[in-house]
Coordinates of N, CA and C in Angstrom, one line a residue:
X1 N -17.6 10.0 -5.8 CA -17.5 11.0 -4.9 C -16.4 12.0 -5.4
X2 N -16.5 13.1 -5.8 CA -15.8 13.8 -6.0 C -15.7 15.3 -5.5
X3 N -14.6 15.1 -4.2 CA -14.5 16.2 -3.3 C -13.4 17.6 -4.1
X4 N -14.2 18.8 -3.6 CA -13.4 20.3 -4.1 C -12.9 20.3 -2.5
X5 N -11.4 21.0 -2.7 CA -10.9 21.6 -1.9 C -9.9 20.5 -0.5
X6 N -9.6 21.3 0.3 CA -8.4 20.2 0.8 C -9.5 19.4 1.9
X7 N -8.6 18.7 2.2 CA -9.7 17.5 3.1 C -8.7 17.1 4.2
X8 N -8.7 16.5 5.6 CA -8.1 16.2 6.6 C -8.5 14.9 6.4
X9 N -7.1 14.0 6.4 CA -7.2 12.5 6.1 C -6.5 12.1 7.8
X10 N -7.1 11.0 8.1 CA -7.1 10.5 9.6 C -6.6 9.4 9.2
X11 N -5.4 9.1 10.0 CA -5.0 7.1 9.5 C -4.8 6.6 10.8
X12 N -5.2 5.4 10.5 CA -5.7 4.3 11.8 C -5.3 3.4 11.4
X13 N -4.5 2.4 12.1 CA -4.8 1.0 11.7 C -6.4 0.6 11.5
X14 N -6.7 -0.6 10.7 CA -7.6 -1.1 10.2 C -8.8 -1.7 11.1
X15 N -9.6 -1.3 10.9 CA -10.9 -2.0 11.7 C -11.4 -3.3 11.1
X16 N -11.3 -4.0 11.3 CA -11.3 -5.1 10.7 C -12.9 -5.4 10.8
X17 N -14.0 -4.8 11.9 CA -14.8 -5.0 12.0 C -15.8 -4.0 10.8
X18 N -15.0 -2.9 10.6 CA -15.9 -1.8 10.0 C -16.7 -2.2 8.7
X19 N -17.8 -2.2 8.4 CA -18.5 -2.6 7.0 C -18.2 -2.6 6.2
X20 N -17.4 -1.3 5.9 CA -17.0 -0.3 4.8 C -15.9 -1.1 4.1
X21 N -15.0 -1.6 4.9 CA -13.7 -2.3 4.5 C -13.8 -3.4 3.3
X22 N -14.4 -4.5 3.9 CA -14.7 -5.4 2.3 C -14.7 -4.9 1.6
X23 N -15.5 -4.3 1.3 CA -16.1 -3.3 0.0 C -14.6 -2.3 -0.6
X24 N -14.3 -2.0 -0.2 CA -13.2 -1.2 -0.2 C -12.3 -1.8 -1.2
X25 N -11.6 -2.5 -0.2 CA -10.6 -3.9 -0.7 C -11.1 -4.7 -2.0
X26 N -12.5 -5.3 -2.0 CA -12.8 -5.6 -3.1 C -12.5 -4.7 -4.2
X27 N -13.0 -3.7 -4.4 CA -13.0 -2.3 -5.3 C -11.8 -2.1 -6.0
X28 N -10.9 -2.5 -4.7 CA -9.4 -2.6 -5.4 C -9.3 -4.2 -5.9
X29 N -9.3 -4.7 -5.8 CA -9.0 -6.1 -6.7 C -10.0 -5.7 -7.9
X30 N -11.0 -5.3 -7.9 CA -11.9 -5.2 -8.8 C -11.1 -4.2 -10.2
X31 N -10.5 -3.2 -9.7 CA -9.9 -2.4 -10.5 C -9.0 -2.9 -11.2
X32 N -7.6 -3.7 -10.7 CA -6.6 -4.4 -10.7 C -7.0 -5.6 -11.6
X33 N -7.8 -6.3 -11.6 CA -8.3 -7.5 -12.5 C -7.8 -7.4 -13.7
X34 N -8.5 -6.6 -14.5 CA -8.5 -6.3 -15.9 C -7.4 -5.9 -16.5
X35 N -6.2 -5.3 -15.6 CA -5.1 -4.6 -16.4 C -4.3 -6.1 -16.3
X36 N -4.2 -7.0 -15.4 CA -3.5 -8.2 -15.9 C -4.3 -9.4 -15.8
X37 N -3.1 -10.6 -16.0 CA -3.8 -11.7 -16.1 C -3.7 -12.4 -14.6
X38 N -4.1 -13.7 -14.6 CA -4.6 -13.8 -13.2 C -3.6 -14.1 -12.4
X39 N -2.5 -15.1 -13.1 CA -1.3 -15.4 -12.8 C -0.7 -14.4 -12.4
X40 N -0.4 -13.1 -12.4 CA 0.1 -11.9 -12.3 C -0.8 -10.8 -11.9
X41 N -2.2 -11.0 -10.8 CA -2.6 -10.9 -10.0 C -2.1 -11.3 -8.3
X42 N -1.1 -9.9 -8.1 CA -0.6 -10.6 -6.3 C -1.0 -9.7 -5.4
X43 N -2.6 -9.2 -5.4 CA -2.9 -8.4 -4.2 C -3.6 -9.3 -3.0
X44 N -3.6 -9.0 -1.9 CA -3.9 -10.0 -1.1 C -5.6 -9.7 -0.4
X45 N -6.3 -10.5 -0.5 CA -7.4 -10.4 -0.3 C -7.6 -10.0 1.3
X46 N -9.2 -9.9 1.8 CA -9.8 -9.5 2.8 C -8.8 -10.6 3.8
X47 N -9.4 -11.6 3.7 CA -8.7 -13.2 4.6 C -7.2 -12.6 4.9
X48 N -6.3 -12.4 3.9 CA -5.0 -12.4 4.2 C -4.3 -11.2 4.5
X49 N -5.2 -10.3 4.3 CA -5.2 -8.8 5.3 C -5.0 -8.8 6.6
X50 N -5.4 -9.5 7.1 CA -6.3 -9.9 8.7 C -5.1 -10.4 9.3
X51 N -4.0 -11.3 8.5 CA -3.2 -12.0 9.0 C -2.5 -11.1 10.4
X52 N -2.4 -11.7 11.3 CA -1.8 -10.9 12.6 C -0.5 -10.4 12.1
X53 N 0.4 -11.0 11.0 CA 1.7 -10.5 11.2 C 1.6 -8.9 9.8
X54 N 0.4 -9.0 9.1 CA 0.3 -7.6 8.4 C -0.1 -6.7 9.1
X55 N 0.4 -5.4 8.6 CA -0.4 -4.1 9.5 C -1.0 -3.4 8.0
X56 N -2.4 -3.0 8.2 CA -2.7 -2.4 7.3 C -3.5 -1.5 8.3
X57 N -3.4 0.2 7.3 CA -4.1 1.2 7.6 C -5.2 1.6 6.9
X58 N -5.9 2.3 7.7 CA -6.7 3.1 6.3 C -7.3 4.8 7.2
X59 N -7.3 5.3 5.8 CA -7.1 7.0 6.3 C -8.5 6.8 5.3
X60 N -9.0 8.2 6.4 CA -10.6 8.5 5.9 C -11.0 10.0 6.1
X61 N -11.1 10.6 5.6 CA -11.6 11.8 4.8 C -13.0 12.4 4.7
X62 N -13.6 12.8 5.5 CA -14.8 13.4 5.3 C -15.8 12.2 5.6
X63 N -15.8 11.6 6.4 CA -16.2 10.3 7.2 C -15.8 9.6 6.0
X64 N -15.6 8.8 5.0 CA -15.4 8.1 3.8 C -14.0 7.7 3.8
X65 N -14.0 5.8 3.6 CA -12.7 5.7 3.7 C -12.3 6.2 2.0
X66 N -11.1 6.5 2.3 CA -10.0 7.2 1.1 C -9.3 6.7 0.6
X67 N -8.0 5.9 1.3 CA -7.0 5.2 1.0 C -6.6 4.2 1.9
X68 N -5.8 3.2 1.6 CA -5.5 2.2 2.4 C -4.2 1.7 2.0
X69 N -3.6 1.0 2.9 CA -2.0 1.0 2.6 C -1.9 -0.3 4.0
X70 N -0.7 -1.5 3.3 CA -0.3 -2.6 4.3 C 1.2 -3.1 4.1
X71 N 1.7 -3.5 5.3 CA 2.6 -3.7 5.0 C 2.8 -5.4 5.4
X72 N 3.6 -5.8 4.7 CA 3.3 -7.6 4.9 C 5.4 -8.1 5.1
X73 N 5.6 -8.8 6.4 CA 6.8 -9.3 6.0 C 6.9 -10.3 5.1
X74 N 8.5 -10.0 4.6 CA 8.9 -11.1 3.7 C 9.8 -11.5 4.7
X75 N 10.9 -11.2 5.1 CA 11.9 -12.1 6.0 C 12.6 -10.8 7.0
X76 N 13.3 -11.3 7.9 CA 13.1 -10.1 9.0 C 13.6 -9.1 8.5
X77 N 13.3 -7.7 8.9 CA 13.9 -6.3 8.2 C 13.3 -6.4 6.7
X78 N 12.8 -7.1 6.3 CA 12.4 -6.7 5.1 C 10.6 -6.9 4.6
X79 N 10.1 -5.8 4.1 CA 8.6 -5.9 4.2 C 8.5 -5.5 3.1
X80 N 6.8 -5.9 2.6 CA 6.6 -6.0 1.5 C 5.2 -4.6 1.4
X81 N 5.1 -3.7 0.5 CA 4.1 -2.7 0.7 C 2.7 -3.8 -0.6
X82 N 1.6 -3.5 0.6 CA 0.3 -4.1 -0.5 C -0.8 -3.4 0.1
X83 N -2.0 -3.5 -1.1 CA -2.8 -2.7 -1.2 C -2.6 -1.1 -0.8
X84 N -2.4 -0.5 -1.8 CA -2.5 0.7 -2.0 C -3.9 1.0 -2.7
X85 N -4.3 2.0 -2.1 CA -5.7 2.0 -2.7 C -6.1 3.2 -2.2
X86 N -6.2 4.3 -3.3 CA -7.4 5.5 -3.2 C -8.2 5.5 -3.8
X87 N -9.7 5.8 -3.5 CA -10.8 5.6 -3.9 C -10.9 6.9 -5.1
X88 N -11.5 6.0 -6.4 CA -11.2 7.3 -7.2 C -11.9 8.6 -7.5
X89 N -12.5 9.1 -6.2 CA -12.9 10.2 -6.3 C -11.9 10.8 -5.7
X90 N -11.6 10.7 -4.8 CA -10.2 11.0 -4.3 C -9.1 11.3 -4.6
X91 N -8.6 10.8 -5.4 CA -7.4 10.8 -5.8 C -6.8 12.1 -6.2
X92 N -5.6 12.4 -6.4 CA -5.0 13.7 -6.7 C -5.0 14.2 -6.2
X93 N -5.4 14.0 -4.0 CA -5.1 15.1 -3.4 C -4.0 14.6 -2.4
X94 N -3.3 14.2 -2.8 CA -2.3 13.5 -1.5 C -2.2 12.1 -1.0
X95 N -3.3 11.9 -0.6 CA -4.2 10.4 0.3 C -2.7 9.7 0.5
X96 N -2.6 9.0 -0.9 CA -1.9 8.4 -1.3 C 0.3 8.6 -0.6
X97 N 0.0 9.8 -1.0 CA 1.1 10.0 -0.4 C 1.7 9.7 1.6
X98 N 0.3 10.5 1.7 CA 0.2 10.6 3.1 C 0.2 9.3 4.0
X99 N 0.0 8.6 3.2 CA -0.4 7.2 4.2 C 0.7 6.1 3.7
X100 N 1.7 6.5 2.8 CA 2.6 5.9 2.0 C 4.1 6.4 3.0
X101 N 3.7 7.6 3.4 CA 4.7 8.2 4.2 C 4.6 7.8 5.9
X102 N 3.2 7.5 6.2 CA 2.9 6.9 7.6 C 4.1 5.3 7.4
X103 N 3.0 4.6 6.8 CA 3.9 3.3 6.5 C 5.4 3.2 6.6
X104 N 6.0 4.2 6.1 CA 7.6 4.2 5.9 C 7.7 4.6 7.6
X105 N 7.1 5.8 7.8 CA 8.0 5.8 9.3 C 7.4 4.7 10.6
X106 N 6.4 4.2 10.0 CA 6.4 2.9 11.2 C 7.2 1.8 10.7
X107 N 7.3 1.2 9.5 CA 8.6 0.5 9.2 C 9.9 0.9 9.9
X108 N 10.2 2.2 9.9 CA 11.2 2.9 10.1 C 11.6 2.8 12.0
X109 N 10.8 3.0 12.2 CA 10.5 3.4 13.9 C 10.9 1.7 14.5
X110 N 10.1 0.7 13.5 CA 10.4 -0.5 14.0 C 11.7 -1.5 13.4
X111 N 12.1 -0.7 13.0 CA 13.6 -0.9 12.5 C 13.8 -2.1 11.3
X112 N 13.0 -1.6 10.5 CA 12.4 -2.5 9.3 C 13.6 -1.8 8.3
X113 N 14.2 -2.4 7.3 CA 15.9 -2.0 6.7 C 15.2 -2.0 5.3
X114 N 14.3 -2.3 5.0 CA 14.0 -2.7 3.4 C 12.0 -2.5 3.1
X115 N 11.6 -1.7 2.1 CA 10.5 -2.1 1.9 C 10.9 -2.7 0.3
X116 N 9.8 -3.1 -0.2 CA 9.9 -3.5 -1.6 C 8.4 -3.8 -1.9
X117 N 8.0 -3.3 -3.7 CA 6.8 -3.6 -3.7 C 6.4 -4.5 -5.8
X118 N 5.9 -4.9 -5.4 CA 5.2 -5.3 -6.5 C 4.0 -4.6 -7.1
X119 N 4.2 -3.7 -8.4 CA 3.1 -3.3 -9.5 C 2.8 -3.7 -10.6
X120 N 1.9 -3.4 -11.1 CA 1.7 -3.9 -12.7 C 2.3 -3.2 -13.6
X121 N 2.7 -3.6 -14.7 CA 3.0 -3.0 -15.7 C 2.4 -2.1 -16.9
X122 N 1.1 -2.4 -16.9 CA 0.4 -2.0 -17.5 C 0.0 -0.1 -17.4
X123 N -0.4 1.2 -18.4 CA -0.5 2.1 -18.3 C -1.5 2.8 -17.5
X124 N -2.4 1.6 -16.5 CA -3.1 1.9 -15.3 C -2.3 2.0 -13.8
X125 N -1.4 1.9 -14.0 CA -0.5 1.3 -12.7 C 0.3 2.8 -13.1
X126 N 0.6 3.5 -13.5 CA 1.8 4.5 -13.6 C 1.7 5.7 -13.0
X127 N 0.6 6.1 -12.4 CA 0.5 6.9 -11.4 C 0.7 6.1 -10.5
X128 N 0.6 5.2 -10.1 CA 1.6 4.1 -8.6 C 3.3 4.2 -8.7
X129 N 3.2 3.9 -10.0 CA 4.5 3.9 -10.5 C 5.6 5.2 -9.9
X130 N 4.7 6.0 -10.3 CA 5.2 8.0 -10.2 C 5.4 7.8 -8.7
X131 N 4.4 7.8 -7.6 CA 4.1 7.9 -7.0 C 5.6 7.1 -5.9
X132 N 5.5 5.8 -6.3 CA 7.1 5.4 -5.4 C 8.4 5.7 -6.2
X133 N 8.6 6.2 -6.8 CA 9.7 6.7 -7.5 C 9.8 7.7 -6.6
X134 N 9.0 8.5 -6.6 CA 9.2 9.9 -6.1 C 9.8 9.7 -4.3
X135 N 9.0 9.2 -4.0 CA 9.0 8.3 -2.5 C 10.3 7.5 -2.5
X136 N 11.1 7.8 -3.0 CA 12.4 6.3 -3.3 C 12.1 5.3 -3.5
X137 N 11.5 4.7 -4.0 CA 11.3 3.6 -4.6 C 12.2 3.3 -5.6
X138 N 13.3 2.6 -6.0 CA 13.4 2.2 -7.1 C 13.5 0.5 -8.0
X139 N 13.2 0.7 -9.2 CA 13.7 -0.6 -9.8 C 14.5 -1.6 -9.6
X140 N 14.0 -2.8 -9.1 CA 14.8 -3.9 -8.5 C 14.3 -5.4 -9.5
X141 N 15.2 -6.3 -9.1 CA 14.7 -7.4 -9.3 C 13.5 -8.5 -8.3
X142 N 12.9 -9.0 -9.0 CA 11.8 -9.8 -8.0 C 12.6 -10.3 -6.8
X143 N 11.7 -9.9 -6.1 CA 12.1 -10.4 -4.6 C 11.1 -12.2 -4.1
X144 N 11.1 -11.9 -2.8 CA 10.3 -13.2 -2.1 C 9.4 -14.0 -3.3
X145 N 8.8 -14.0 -3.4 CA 8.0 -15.8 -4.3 C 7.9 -15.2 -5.4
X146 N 8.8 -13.9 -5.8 CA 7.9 -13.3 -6.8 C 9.1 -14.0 -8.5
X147 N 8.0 -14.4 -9.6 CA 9.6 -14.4 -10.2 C 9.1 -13.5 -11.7
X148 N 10.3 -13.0 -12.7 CA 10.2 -12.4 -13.5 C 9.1 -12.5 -13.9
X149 N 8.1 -11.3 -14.2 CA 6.7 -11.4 -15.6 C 6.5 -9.9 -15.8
X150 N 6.3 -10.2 -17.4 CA 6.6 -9.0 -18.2 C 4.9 -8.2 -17.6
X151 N 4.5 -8.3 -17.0 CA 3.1 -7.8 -16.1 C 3.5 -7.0 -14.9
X152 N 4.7 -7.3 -14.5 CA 5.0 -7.1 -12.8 C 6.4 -6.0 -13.1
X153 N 6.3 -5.1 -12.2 CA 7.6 -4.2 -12.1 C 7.8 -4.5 -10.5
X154 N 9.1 -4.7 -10.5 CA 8.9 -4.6 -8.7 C 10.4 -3.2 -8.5
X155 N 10.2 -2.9 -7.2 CA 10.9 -1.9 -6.7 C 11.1 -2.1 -5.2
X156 N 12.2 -1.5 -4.2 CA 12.6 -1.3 -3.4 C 13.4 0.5 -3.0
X157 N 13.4 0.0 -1.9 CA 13.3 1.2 -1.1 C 14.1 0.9 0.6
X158 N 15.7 1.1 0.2 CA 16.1 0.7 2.3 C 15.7 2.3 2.8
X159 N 16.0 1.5 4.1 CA 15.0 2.7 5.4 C 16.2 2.8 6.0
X160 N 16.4 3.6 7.0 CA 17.4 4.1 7.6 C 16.7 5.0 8.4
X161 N 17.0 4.9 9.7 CA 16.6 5.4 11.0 C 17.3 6.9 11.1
X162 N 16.0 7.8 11.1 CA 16.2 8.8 10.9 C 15.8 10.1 12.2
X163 N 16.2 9.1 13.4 CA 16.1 10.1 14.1 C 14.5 10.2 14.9
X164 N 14.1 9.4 14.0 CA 12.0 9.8 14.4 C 11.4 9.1 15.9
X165 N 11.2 10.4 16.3 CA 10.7 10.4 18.0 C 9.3 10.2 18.0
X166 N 8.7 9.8 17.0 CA 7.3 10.0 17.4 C 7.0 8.6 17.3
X167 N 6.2 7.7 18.0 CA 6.0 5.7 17.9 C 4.5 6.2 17.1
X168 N 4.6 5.1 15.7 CA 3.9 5.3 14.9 C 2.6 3.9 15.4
X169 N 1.4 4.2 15.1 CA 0.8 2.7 15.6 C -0.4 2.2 14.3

């Protein structure tokens, strides 16, 4: 699918019932496979999406889901960002940003002090890479179960309550 021109992205928490979602989510594991090895494989499947204590969203674009973005605790105040995913017709027009910047202010709103994320290392991953840098992200050491592999960059990002009156859901 490759859309010309700007597009209105809608983000919702996840329907867990919607058809479209498996499929989605798989697409992204599917992508992700090949740039590493399995061991160094930590996206979390359909099953562990669902878990009541993740919030994952997904923004949709011209009826078509677009992007998706979750956030998963690691220990209180501190959360972990997974599945990032724009569908690649998509890409380049924001998506990504937009639903990257949702996530922060409902972290934020709910007085979450830390995100941190785990990426690949590999030269598929560096538009993700770009992408939280810009966002504050920066280079850290492995966090929660995660430990050193020359496959995995991880990063972090504190939050600080900035005033935001709007309750994010």
């Amino acid at each position: 699918m490759d859309i010309v021109g700007t597009m209105t992205l809608t983000i919702r928490r996840a329907d867990f019932d919607d058809p479209r979602l498996p499929a989605f989510l798989a697409a992204h594991l599917a992508d992700m496979a090949p740039q590493s090895p399995p061991e160094s494989q930590h996206a979390l499947d359909f099953d562990a999406l669902k878990r009541q204590d993740v919030r994952l969203w997904v923004g949709t674009a011209a009826g078509q889901l677009a992007v998706t973005c979750a956030l998963a605790p690691l220990v209180p105040g501190h959360e972990e960002l997974k599945s990032m995913r724009t569908h690649p017709g998509l890409r380049g027009q924001g998506f990504a940003s937009r639903i990257l910047e949702h996530a922060i202010a409902d972290a934020t709103q709910r007085g979450i002090k830390r995100i941190s994320l785990e990426t690949g290392a590999a030269e598929f991953f560096a538009p993700a890479r770009k992408l939280y840098a810009v966002n504050g992200f920066e280079p850290c050491m492995p966090f929660g179960h995660y430990g050193e592999d020359p496959h995995s960059i991880f990063m972090s990002r504190s939050l600080a309550r900035s005033g935001l009156q709007k309750v994010i859901g």
